[in-house]
Tab-separated table of C-alpha atoms in Angstrom:
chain	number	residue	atom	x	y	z
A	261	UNK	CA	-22.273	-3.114	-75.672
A	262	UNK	CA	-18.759	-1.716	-76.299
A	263	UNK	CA	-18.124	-3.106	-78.902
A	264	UNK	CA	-21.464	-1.862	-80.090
A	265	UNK	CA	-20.444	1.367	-79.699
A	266	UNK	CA	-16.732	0.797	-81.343
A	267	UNK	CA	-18.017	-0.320	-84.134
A	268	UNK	CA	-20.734	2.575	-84.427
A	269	UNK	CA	-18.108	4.769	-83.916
A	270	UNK	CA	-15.852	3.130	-86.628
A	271	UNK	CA	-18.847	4.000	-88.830
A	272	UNK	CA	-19.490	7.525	-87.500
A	273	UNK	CA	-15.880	7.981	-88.205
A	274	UNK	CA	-16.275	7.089	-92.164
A	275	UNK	CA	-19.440	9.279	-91.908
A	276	UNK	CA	-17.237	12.288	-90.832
A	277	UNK	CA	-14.995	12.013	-93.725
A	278	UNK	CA	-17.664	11.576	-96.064
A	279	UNK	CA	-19.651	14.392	-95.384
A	280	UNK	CA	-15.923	16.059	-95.064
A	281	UNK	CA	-15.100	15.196	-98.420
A	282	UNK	CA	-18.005	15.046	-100.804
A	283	UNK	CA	-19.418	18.235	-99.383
A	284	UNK	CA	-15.968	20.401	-100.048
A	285	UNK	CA	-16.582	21.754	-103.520
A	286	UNK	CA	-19.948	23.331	-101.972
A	287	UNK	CA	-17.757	24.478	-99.385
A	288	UNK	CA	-15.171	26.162	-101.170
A	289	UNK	CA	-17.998	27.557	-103.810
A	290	UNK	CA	-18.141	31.229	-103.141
A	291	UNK	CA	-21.996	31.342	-104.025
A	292	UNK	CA	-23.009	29.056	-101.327
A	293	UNK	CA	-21.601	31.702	-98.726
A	294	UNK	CA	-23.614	34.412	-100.701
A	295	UNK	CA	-26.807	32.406	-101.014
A	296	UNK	CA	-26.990	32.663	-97.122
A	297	UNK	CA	-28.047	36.102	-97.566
A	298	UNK	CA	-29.829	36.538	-100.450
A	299	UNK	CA	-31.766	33.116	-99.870
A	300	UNK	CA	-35.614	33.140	-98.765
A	301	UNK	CA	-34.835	31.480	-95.106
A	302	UNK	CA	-38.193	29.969	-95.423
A	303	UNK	CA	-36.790	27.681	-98.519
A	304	UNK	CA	-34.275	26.915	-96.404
A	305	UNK	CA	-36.024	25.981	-93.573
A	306	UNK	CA	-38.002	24.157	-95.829
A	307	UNK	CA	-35.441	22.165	-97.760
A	308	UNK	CA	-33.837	21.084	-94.701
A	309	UNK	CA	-37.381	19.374	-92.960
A	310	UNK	CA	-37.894	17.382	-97.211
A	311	UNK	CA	-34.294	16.418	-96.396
A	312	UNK	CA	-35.162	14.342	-93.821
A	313	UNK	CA	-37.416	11.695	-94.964
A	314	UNK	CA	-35.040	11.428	-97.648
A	315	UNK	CA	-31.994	10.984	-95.432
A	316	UNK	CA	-34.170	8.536	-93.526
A	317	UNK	CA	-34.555	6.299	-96.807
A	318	UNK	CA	-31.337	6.904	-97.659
A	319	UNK	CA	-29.656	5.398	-94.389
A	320	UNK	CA	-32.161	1.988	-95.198
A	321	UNK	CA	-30.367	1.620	-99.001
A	322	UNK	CA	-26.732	2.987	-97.817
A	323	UNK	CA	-26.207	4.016	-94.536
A	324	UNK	CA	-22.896	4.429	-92.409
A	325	UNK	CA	-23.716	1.834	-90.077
A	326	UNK	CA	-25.824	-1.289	-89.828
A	327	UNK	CA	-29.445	-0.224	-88.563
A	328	UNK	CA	-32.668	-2.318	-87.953
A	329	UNK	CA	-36.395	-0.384	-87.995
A	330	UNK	CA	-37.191	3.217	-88.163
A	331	UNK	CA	-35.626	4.370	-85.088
A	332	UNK	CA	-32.411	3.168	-86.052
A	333	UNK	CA	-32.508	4.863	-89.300
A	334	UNK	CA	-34.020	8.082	-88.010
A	335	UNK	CA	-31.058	7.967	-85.342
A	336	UNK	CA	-28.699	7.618	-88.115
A	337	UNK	CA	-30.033	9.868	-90.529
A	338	UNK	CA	-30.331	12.653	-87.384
A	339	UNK	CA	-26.343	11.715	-86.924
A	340	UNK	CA	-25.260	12.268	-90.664
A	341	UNK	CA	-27.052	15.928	-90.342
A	342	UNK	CA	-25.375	16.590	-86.655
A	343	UNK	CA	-22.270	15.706	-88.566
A	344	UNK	CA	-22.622	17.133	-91.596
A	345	UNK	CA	-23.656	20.260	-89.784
A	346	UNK	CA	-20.826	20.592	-87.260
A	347	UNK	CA	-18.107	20.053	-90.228
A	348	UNK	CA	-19.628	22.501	-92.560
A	349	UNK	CA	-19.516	24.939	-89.441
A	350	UNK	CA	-15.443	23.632	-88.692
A	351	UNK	CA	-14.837	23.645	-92.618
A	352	UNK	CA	-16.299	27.206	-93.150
A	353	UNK	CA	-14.734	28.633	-90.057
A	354	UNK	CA	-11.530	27.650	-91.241
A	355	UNK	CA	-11.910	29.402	-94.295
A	356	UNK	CA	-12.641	32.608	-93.270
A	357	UNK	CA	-16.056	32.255	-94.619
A	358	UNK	CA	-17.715	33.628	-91.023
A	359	UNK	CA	-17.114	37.629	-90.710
A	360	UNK	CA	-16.360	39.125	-87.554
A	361	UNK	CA	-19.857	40.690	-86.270
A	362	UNK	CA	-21.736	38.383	-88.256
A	363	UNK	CA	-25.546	38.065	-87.228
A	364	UNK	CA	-26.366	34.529	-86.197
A	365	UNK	CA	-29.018	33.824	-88.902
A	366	UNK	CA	-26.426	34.272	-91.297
A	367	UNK	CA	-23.847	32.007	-89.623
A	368	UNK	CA	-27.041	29.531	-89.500
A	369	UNK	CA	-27.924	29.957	-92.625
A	370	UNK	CA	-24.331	29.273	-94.131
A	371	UNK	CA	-24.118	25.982	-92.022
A	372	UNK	CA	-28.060	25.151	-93.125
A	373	UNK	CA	-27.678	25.292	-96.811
A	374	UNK	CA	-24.224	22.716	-96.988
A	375	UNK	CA	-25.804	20.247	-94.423
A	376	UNK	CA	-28.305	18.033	-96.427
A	377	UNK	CA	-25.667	17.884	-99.341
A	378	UNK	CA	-22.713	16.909	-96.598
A	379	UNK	CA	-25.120	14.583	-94.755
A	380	UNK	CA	-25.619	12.574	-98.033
A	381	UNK	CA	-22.030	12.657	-98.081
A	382	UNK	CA	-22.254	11.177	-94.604
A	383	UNK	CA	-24.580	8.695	-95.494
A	384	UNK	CA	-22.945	7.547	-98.392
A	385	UNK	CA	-19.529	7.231	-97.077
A	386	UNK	CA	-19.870	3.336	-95.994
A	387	UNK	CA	-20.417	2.614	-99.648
A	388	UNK	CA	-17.253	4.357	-100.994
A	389	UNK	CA	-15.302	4.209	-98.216
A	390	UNK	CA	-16.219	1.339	-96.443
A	391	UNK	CA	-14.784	-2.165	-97.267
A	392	UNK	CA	-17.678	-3.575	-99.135
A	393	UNK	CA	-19.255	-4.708	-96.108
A	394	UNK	CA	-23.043	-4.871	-96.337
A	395	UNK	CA	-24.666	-2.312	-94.006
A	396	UNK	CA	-27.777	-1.343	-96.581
A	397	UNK	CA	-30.780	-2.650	-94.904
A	398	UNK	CA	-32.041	-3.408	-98.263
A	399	UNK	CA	-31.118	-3.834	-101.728
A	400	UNK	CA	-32.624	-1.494	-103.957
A	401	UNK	CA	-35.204	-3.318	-106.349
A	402	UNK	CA	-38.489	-2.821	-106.653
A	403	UNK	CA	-39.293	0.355	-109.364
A	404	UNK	CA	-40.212	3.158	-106.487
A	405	UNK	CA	-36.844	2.217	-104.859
A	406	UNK	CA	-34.548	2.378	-107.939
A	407	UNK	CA	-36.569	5.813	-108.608
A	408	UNK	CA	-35.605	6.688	-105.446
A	409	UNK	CA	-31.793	5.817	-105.926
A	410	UNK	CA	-31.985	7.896	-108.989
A	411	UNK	CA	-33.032	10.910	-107.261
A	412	UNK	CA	-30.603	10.931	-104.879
A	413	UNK	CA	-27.617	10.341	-107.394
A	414	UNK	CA	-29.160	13.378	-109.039
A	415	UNK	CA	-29.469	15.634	-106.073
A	416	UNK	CA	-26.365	14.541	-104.851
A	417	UNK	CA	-24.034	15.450	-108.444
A	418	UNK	CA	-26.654	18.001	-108.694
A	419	UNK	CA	-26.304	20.091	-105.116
A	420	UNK	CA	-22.358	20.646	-106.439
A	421	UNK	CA	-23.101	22.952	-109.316
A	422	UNK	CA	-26.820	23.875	-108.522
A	423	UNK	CA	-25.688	27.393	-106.625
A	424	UNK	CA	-23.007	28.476	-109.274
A	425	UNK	CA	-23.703	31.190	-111.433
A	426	UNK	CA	-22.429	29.423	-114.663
A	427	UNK	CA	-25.735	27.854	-114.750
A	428	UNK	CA	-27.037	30.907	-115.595
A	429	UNK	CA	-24.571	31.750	-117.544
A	430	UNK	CA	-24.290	28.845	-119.757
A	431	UNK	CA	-28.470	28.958	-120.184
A	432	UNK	CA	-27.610	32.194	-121.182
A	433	UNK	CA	-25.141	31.696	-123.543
A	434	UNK	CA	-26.884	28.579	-125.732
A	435	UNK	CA	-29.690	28.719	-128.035
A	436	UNK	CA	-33.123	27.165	-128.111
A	437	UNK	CA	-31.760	24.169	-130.372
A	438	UNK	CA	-28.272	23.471	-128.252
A	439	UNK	CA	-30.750	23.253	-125.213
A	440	UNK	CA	-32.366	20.627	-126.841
A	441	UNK	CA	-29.367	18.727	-128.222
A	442	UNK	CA	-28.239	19.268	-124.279
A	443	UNK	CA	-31.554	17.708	-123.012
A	444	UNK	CA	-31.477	14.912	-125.994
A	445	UNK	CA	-28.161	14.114	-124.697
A	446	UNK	CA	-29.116	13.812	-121.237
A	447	UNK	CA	-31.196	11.536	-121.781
A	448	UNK	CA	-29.017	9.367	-123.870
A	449	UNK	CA	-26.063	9.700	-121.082
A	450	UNK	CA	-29.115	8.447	-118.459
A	451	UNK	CA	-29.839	5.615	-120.287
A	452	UNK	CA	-26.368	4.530	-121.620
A	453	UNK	CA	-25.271	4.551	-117.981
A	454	UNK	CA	-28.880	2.712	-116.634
A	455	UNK	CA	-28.350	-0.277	-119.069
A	456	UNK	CA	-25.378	0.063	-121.364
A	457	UNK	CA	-22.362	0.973	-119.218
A	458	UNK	CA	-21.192	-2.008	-116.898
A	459	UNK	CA	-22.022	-0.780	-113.639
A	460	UNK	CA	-23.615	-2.717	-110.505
A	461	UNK	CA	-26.967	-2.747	-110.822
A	462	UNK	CA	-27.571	-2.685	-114.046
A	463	UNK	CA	-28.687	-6.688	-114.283
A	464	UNK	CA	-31.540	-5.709	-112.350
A	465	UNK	CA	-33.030	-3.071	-114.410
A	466	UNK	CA	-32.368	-5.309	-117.332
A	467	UNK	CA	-36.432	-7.249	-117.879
A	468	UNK	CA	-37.559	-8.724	-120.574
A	469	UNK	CA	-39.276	-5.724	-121.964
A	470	UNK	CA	-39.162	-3.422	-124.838
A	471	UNK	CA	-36.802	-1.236	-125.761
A	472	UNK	CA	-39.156	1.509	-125.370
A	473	UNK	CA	-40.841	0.294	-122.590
A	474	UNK	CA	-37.509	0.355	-120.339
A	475	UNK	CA	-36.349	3.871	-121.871
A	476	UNK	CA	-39.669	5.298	-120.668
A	477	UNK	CA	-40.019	3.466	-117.271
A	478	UNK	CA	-36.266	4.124	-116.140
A	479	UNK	CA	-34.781	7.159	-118.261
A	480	UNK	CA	-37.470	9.585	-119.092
A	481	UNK	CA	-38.896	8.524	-115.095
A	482	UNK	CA	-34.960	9.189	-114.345
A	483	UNK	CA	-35.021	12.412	-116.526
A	484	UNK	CA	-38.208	13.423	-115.470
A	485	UNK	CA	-37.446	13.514	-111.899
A	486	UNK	CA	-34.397	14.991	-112.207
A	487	UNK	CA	-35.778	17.579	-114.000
A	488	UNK	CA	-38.474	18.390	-111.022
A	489	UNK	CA	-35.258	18.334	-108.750
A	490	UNK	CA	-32.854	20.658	-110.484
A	491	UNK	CA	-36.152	23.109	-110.633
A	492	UNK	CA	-36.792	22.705	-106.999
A	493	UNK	CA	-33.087	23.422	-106.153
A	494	UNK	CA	-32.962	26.320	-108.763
A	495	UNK	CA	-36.191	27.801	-106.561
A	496	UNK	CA	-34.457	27.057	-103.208
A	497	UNK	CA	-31.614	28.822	-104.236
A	498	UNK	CA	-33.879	31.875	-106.096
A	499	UNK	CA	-32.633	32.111	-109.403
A	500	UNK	CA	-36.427	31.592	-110.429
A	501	UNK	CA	-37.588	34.712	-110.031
A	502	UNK	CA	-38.252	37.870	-112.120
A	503	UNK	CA	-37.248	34.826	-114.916
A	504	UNK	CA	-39.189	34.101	-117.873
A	505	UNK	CA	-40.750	30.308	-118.375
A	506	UNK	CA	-38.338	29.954	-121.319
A	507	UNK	CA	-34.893	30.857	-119.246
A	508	UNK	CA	-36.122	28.803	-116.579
A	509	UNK	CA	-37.146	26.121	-118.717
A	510	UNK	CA	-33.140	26.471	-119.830
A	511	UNK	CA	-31.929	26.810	-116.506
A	512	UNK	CA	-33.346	22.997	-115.895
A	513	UNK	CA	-32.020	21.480	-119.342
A	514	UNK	CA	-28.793	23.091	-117.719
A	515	UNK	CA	-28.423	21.972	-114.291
A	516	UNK	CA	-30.590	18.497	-115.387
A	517	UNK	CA	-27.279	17.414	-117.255
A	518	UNK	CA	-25.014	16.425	-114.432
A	519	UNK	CA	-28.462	15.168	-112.694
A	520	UNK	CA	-28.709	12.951	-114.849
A	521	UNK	CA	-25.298	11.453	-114.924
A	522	UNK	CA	-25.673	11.318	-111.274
A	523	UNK	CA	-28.865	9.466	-111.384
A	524	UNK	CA	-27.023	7.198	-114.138
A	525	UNK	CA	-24.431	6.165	-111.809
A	526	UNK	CA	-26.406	6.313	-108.331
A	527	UNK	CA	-26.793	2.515	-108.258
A	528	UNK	CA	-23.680	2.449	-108.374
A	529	UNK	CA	-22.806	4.792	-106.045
A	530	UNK	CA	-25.589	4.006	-103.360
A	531	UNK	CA	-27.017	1.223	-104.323
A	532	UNK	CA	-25.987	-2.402	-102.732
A	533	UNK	CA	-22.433	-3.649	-104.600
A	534	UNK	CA	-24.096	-6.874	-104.329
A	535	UNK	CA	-27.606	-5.730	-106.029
A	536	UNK	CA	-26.140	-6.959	-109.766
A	537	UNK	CA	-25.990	-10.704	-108.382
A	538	UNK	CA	-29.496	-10.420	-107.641
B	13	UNK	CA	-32.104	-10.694	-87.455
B	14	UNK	CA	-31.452	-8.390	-84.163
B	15	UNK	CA	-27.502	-9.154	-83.287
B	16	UNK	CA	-27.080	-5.802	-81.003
B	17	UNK	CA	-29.317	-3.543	-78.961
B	18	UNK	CA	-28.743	-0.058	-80.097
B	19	UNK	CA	-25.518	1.283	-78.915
B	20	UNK	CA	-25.190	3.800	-76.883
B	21	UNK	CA	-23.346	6.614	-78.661
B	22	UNK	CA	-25.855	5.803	-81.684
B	23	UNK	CA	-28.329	7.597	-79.058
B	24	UNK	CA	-26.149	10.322	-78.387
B	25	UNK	CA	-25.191	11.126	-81.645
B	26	UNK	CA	-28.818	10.890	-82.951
B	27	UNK	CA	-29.627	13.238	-79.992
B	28	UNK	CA	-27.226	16.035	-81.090
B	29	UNK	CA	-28.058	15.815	-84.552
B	30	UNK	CA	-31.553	15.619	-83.799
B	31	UNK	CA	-31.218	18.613	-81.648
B	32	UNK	CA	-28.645	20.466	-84.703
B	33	UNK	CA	-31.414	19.898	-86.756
B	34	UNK	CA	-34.382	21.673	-84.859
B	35	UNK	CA	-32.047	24.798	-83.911
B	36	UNK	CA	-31.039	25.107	-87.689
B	37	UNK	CA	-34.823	24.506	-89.187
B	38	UNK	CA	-35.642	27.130	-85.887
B	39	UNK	CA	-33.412	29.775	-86.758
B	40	UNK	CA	-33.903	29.629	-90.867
B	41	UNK	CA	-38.066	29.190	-89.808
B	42	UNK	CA	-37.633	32.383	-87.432
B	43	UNK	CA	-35.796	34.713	-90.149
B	44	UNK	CA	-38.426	33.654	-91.963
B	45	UNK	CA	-41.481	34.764	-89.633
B	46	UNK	CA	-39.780	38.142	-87.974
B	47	UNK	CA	-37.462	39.385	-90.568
B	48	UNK	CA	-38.930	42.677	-92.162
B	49	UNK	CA	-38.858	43.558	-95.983
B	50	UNK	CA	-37.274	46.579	-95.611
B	51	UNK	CA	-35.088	47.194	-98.589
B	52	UNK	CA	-31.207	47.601	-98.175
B	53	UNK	CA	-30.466	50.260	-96.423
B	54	UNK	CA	-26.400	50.871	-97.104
B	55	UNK	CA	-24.455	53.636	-94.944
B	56	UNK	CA	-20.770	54.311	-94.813
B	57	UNK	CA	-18.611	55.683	-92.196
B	58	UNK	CA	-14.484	56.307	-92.190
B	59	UNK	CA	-13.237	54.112	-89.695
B	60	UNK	CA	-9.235	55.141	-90.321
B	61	UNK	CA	-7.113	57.357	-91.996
B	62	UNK	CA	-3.941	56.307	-92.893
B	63	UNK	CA	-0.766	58.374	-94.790
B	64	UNK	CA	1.546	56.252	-96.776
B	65	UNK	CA	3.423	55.880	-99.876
B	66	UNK	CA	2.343	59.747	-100.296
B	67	UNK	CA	-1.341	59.050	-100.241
B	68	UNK	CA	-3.633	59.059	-98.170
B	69	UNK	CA	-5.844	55.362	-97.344
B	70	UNK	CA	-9.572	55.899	-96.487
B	71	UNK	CA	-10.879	53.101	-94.425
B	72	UNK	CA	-14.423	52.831	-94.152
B	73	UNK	CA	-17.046	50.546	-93.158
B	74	UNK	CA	-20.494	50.021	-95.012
B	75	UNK	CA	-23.041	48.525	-93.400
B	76	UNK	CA	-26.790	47.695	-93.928
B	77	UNK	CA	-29.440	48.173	-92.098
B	78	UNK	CA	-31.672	46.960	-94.111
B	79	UNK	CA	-33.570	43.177	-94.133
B	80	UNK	CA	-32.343	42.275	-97.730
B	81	UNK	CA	-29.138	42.205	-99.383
B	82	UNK	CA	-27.401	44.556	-101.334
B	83	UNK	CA	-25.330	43.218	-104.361
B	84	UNK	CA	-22.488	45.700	-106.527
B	85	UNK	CA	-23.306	48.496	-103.600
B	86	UNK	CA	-21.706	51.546	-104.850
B	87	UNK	CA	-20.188	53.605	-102.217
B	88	UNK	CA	-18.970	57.377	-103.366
B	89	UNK	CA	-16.469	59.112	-101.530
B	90	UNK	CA	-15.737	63.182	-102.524
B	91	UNK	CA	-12.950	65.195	-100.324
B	92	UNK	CA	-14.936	68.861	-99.719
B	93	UNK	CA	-12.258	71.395	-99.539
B	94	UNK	CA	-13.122	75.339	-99.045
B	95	UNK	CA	-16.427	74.776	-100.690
B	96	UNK	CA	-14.914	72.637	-103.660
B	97	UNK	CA	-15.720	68.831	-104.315
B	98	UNK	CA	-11.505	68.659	-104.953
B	99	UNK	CA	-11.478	64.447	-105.364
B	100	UNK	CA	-13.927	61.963	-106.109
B	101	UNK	CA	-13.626	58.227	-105.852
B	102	UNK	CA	-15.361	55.016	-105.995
B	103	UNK	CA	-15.922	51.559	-104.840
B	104	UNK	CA	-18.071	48.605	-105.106
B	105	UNK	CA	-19.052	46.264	-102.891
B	106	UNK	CA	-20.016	42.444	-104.548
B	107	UNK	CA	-22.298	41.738	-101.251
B	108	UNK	CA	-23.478	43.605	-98.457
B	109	UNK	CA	-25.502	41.069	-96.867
B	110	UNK	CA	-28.660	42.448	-94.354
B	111	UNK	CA	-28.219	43.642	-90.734
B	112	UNK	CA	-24.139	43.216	-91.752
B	113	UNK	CA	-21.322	45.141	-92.258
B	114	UNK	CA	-18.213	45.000	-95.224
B	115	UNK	CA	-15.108	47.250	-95.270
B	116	UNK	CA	-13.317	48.521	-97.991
B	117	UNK	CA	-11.244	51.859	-98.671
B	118	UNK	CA	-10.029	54.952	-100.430
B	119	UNK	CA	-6.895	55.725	-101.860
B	120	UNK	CA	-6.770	59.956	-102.099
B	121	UNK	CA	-4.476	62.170	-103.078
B	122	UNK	CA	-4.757	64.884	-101.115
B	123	UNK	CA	-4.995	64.259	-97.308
B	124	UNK	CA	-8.652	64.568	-96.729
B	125	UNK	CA	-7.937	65.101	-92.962
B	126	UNK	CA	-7.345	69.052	-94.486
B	127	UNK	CA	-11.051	69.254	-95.832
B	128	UNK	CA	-14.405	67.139	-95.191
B	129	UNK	CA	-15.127	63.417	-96.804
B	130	UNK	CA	-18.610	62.999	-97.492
B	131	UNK	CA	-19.399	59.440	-98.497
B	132	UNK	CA	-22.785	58.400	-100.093
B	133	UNK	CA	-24.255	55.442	-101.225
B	134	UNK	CA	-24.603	55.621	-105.084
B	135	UNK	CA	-27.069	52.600	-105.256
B	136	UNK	CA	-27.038	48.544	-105.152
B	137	UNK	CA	-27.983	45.572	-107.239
B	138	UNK	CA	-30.973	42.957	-106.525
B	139	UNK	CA	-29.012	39.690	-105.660
């Protein structure tokens, strides 16, 4: 048993730093702070409770710790939020970023909107931190599961630049026809990175199909959903509203770029080491 | 395929982030339900006055009442003296988020501890 528990800890450690580490641009990014009060607190609420099936999943492909059945994994996804929660609150403290007389649902609200970011940090931090010890339940192959990976490569690269103004600002400052080249582009990074580049995972994804039929199952299904995604973050974060369909619709070719790179390399990031072998 | 029972301080940890978790959906969920719509509501009050350098520093605190936030709040200070508006100044606060407070201050001329500073909120930005 205590050895159990050393080794969990070992893990929990690695989870601390991760969610530490990847979640510190979105610490230090002035707009997050800002976004506490100007956020709907309902979208927050609300994007913390979609977090957690997806944390859940997560911990089965990555995971900071080795974890059997859905109590285990709900245990450790519940442990990379209480961690990423309690360092965002340490992290932002530090900083200043708490005024003096500050009402509590701001303070909450600061902590709430860096936690599922820094808890996919925490989750993630066995695979880039860890020494290539399996602790993935699973390796990530069937179609909905590589989706899946994708997704949370996107949200992950995503979350860093989703809350910064020059999103806006660069929407704002390129035409109809660079949007397009942007989005065209996109989706040639996606797909040079899902079966061109050498990174693990890529031998999977590699079937003895058409060219066409892999570029529309994996990189416009990859560009498609991180499309939805940057959208959903954009509306979490209100920058939707009072906007026309076309600036939003520019907004999303924005933000969808580094989504897609992070979907590109998310089997690489998440995704079992070991998953190219198989 | 089941080496180890659950450890113990997996429980404990998946307790207190379980129980992070509820408090922070709980608070965002209640903000939600009970906060009001009122708009921002910005007032500003001199908290110090300070002489040096041969001016005269204006400390003041705005705060809002209101349930939303005010971006690029404009606060307008003027120095009444003997029925005269004798010096006018300016700032602007970025953020002042709802039910919060932000300071800032006013560099005059004239020591407005002479006359009467009547500070007014000029108007605020939609976040």
């Amino acid at each position: 048993m205590d050895r159990a528990n050393g080794k969990y800890l070992a893990g929990l450690g690695r989870a601390i730093v991760g969610a530490a580490l990847f979640a510190l641009p979105l610490f230090m990014t002035m707009e997050m702070w800002t976004l506490a009060a100007t956020a709907a607190p309902e979208r927050i609420a609300f994007m913390l409770v979609a977090f957690l099936p997806a944390l859940v999943t997560l911990s089965y492909y990555a995971g900071f710790e080795r974890a059997f059945g859905l109590v285990d994994h709900l245990l450790d996804a519940f442990a990379a939020i209480g961690v990423a929660a309690l360092i965002a609150l340490i992290t932002l403290a530090l900083f200043g970023v708490f005024g003096l007389n500050e009402p509590l649902d701001l303070l909450v609200a600061k902590v709430a909107l860096v936690t599922p970011p820094a808890a996919i940090g925490a989750l993630l931090a066995d695979k880039q931190l860890g020494r290539g010890e399996r602790s993935a339940d699973a390796v990530a192959s069937t179609y909905p599961a590589r989706l899946f990976l994708m997704a949370m490569g996107a949200l992950f690269v995503a979350f860093n630049v989703a809350p910064t103004e020059e999103m806006m600002l660069i929407a704002h400052q390129i035409g109809p026809m660079q949007a397009l080249l942007l989005a065209v582009v996109s989706l040639a990074a996606l797909h040079g990175l899902l079966f061109w580049a050498d990174l693990p995972g890529r031998d999977g994804r590699r079937e003895k199909r058409h060219f066409m039929a892999t570029l529309l199952r994996y990189s416009f299904a990859g560009y498609g959903v991180c499309a939805l995604l940057c959208a959903y973050l954009l509306w979490t974060f209100g920058r939707l509203e009072h906007t026309s369909l076309r600036e939003i619709i520019e907004y999303v070719i924005v933000l969808a770029f580094p989504a897609a790179l992070g979907a590109g390399i998310a089997q690489a990031l998440i995704g079992d080491r070991s998953a190219r072998h198989a | 395929m089941r080496d180890d029972p659950t450890p113990l301080a997996e429980w404990v940890m998946g307790a207190l982030g379980a129980f992070i978790f509820v408090s922070l959906v709980s608070v965002t969920t209640w903000c939600a339900v009970v906060g009001g719509d009122q708009p921002p509501i910005v007032s500003a009050q001199v908290s110090e006055i300070t002489a040096a350098n041969g001016v005269y520093i204006v400390e003041i605190e705005a705060r809002n009442l209101g349930d939303t936030t005010a971006a690029d709040a404009e606060i307008v200070a003027e120095l009444h003296l003997g029925g005269e508006v004798i010096e006018t100044h300016s700032i602007m606060f970025d953020y002042v988020p709802r039910h919060s407070e932000r300071r800032g201050g006013f560099v005059f001329a004239r020591d407005p501890r002479e006359g009467q500073i009547a500070l007014r909120t000029e108007g605020y930005a939609d976040p």
